[in-house]
Structure formats: structure tokens, C-alpha cells
CSV table of N, CA and C in Angstrom, one decimal:
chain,number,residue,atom,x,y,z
A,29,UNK,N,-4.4,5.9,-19.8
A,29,UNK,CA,-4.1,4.8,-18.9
A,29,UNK,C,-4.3,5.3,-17.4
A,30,UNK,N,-4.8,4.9,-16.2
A,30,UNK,CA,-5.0,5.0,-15.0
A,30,UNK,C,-3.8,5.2,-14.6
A,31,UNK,N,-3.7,6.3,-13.9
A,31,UNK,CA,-2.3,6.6,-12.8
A,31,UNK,C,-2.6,6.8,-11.6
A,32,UNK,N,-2.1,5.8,-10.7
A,32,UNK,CA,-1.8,6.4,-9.0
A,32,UNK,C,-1.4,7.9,-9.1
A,33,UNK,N,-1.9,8.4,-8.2
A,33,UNK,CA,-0.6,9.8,-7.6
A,33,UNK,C,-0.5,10.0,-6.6
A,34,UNK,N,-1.8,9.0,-5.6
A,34,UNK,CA,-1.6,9.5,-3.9
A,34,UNK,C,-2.3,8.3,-3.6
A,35,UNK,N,-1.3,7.3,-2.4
A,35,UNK,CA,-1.4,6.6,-2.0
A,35,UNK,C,-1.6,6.7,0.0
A,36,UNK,N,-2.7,6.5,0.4
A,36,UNK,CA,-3.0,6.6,1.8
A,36,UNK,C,-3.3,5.3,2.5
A,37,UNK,N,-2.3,4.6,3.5
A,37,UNK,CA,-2.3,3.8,4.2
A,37,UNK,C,-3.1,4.1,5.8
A,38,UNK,N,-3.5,3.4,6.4
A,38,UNK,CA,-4.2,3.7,7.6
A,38,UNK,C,-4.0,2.1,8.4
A,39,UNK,N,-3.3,2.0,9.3
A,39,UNK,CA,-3.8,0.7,10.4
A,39,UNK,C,-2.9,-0.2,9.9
A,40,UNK,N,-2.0,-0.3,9.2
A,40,UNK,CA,-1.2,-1.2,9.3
A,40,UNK,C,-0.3,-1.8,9.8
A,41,UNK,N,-0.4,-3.1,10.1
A,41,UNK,CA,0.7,-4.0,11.2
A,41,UNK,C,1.6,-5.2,10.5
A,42,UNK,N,2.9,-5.0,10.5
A,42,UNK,CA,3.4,-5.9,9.2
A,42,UNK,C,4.4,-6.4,9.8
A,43,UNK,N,5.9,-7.1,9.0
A,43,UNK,CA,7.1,-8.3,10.0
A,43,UNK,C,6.4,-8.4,11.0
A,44,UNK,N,5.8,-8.8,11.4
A,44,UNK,CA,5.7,-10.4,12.7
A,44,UNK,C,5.3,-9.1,14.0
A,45,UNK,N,4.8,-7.7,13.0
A,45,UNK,CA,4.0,-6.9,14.6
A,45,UNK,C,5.2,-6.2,14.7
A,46,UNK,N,6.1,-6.2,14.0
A,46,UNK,CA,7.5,-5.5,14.5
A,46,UNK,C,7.5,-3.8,13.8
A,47,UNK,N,6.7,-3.8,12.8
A,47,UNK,CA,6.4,-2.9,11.9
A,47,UNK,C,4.7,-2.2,11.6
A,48,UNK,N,4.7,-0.9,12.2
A,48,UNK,CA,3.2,-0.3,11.5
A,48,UNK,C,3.3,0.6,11.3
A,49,UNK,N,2.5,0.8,10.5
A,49,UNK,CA,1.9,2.7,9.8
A,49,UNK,C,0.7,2.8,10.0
A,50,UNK,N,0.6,4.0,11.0
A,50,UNK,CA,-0.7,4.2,11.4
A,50,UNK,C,-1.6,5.4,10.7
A,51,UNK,N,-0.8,6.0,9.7
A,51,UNK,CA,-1.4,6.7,9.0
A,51,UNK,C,-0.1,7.5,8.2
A,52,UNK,N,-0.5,7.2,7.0
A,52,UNK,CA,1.1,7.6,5.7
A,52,UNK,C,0.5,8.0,4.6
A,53,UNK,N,0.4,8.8,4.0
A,53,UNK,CA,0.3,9.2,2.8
A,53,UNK,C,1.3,9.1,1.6
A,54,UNK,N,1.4,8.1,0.5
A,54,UNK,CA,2.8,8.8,-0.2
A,54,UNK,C,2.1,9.5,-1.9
A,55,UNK,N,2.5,10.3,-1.9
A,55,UNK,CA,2.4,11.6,-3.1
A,55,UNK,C,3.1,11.2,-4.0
A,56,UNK,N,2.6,10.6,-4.9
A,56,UNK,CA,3.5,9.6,-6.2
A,56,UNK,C,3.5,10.9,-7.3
A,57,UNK,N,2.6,12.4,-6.5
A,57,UNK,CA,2.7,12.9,-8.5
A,57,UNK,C,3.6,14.3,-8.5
A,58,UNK,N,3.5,14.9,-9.2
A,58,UNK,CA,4.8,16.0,-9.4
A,58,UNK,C,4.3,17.0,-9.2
A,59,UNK,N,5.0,17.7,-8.2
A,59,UNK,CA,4.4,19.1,-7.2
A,59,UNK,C,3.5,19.9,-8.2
A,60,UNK,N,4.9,20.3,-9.5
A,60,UNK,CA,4.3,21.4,-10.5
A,60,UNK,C,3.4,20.6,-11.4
A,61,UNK,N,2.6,19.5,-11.5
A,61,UNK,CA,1.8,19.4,-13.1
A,61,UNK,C,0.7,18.4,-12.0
A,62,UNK,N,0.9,18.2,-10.5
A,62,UNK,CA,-0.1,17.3,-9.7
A,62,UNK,C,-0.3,15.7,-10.7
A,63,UNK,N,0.4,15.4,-12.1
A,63,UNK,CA,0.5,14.2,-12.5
A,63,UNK,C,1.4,12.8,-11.8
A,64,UNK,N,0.9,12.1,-11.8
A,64,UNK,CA,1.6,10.4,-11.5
A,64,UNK,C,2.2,10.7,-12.1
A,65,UNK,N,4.1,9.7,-11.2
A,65,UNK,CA,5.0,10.0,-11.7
A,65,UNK,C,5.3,8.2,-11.5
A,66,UNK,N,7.0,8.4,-12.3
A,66,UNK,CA,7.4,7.0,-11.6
A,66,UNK,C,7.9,6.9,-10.6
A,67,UNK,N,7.8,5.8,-10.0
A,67,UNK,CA,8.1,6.2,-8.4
A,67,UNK,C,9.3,4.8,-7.9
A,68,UNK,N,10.1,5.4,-7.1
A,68,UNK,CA,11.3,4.4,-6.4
A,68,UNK,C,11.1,4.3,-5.5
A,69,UNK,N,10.5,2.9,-4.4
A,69,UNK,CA,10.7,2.7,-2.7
A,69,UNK,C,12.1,2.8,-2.7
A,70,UNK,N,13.1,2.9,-1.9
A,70,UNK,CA,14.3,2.8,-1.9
A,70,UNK,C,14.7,2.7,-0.4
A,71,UNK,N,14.6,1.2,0.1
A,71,UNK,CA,14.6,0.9,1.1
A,71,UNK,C,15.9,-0.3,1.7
A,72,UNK,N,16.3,0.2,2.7
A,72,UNK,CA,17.4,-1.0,3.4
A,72,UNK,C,16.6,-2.6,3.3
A,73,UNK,N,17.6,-3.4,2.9
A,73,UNK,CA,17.0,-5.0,2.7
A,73,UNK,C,16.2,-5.1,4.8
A,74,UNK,N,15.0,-5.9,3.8
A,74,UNK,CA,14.2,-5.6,5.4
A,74,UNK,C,13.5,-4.6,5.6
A,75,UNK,N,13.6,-3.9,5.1
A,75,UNK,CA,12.9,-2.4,5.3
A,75,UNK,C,11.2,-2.5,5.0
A,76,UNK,N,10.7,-3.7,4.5
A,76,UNK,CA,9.6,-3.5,3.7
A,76,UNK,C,9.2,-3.0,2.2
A,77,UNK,N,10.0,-3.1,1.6
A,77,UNK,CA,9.8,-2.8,0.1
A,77,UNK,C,8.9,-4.1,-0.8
A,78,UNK,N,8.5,-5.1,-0.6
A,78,UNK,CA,8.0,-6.1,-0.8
A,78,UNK,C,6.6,-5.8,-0.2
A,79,UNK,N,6.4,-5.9,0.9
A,79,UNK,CA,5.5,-5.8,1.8
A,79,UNK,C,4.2,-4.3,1.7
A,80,UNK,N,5.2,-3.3,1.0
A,80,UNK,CA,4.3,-2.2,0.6
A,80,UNK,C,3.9,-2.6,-1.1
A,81,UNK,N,4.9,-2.9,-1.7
A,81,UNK,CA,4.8,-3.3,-2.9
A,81,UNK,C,3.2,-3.7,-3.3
A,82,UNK,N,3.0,-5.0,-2.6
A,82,UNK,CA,2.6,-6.1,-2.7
A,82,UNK,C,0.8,-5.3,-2.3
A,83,UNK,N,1.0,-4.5,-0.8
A,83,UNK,CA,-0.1,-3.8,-0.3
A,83,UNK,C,-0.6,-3.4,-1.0
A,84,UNK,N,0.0,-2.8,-1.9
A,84,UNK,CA,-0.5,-1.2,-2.8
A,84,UNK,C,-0.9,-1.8,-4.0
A,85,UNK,N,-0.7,-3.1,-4.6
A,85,UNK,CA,-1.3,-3.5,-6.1
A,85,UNK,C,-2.2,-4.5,-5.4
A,86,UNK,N,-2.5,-4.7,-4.3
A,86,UNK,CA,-3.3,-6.0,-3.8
A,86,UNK,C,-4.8,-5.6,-4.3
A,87,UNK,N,-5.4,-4.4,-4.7
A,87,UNK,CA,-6.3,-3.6,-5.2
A,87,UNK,C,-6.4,-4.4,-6.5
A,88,UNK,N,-5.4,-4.0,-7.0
A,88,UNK,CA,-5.3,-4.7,-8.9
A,88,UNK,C,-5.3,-5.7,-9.2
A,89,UNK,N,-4.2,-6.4,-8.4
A,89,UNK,CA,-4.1,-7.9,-8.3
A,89,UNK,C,-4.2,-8.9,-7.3
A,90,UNK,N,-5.7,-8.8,-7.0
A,90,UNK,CA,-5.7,-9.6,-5.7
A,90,UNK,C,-5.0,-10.9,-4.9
A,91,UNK,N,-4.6,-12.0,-6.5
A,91,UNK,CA,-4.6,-13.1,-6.3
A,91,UNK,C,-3.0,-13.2,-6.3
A,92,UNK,N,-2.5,-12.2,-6.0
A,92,UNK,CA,-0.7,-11.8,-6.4
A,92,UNK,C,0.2,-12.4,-4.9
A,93,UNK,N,1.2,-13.2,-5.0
A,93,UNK,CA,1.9,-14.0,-3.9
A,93,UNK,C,3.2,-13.0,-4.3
A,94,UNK,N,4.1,-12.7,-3.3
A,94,UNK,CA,5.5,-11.9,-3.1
A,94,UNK,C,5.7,-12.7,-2.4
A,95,UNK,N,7.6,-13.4,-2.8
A,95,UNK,CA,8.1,-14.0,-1.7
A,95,UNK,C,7.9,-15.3,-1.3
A,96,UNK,N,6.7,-16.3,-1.8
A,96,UNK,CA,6.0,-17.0,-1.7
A,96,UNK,C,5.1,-17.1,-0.6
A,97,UNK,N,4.7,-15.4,-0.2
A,97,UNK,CA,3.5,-15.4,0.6
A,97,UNK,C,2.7,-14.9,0.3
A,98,UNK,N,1.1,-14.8,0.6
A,98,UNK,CA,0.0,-14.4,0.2
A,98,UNK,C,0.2,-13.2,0.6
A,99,UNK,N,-0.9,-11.9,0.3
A,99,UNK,CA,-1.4,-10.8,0.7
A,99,UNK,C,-1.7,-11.3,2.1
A,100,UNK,N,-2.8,-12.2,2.8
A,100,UNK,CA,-3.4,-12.2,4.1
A,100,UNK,C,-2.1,-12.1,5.1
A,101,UNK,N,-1.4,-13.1,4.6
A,101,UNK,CA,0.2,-13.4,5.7
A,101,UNK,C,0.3,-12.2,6.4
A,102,UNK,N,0.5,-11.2,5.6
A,102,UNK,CA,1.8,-9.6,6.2
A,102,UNK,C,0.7,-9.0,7.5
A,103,UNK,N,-0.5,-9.5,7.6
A,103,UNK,CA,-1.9,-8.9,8.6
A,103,UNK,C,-1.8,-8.9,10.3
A,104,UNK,N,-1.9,-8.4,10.5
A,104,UNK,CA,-1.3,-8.5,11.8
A,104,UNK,C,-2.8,-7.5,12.4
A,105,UNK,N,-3.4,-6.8,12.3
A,105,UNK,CA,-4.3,-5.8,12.4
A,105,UNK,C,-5.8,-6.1,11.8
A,106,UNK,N,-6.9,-5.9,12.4
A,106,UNK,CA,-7.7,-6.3,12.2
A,106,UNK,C,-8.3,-5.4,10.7
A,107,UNK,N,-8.2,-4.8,10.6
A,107,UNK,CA,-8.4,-3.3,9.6
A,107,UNK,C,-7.4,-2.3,9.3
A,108,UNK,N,-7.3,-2.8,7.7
A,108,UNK,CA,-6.2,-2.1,6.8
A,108,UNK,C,-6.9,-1.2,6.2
A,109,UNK,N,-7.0,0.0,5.9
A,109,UNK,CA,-7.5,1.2,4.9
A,109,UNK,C,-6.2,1.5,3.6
A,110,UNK,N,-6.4,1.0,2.9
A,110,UNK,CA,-5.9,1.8,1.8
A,110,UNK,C,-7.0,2.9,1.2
A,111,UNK,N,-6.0,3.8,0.5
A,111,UNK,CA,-7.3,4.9,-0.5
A,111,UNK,C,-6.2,5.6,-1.1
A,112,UNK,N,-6.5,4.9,-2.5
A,112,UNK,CA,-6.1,5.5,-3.7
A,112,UNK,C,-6.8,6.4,-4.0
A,113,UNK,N,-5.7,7.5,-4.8
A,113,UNK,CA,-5.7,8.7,-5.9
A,113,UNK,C,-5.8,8.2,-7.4
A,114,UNK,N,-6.7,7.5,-8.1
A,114,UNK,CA,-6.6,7.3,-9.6
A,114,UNK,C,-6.7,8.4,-10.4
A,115,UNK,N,-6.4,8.8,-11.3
A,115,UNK,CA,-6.7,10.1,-12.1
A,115,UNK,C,-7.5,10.9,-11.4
A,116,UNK,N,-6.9,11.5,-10.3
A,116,UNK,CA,-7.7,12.5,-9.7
A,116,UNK,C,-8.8,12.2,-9.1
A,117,UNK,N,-9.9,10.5,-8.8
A,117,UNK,CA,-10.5,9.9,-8.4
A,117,UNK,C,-9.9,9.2,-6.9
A,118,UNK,N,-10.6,10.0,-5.4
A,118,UNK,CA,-10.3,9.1,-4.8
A,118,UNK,C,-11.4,7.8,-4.5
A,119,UNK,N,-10.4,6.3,-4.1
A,119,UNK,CA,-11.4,5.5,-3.8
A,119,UNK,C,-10.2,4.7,-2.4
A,120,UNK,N,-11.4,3.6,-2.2
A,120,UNK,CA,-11.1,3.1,-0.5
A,120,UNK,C,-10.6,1.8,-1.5
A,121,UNK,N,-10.3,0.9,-0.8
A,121,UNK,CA,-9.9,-0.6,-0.7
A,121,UNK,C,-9.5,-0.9,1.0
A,122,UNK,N,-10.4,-1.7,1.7
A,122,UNK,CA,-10.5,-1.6,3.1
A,122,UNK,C,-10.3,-3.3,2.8
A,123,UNK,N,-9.3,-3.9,3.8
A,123,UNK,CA,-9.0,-5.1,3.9
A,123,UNK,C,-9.4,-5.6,5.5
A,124,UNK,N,-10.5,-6.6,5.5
A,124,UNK,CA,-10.4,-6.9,7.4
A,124,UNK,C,-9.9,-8.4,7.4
A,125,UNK,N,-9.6,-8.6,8.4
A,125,UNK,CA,-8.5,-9.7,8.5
A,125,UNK,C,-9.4,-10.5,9.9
């Protein structure tokens, strides 16, 4: 089965411009065996835990609404880079707005 293990954000602008990551890596896999693990956001309500959610499977499931808003809504930035780690495969998913 396909596993994330390294998730890379680049240019992101999200709540209403009040929020960005201009470059974040998160390391989903386990120091000693470098495998995908399961992974917890664990964020204060408002913090974005929807809004990364939603980023990071937009890849998988393009046509996916959170909240009752689209993927395009959270855009604030002309160019989003995501770039997944799949089984040790990296690839881009570039979003322009």
C-alpha cells in the first residue's frame, strides 16, 4: 500500500492571509526504520488542522470539500508547491491559483 513519509509545503497563504508557510517539511516516518507512520496534527481549534488536512490529500482527492469549502477557497497565494515522499518516491503537486 502507498505510504506518505515526508510531506513539503512551500508558499502557502491560508485564514483570510492571516496564516502562511513558507517552507515546512513534516517527517511522517520513524527515525529508526525511515517507514510512514501514523501521524496526529494536534492543533488548538483554529489552528488549521482542516486546512492542512484537506492540502495534503488534495493530491488524492481532488474533488474533496472540508467544512463546506472547496480546496481553491483556503488560496490566498498565487503558487502552492506541495512534494510528496511516497514509498521513498519523491513527486511535486504544484497548485496555481
Amino acid at each position: 500500500m502507498p505510504q506518505i513519509s515526508k510531506i513539503r509545503i512551500v508558499n502557502f497563504n491560508y485564514n483570510d492571509g492571516n496564516r502562511f508557510i513558507p517552507d515546512e517539511l513534516y517527517d511522517l516516518a520513524s527515525p529508526d526504520t525511515a517507514k510512514a507512520l501514523n501521524t496526529l496534527f494536534n492543533l488548538n481549534n483554529g489552528g488549521g488542522k482542516t486546512v492542512l488536512v484537506q492540502l495534503m490529500m488534495q493530491p488524492v482527492h481532488p474533488k474533496a470539500m472540508a467544512g463546506g469549502r472547496r480546496f481553491e477557497d483556503y488560496f490566498f497565494t498565487r503558487v502552492t508547491i506541495r512534494i510528496y515522499c511516497w514509498n521513498g518516491t519523491w513527486m511535486e503537486a504544484r497548485k496555481n491559483c
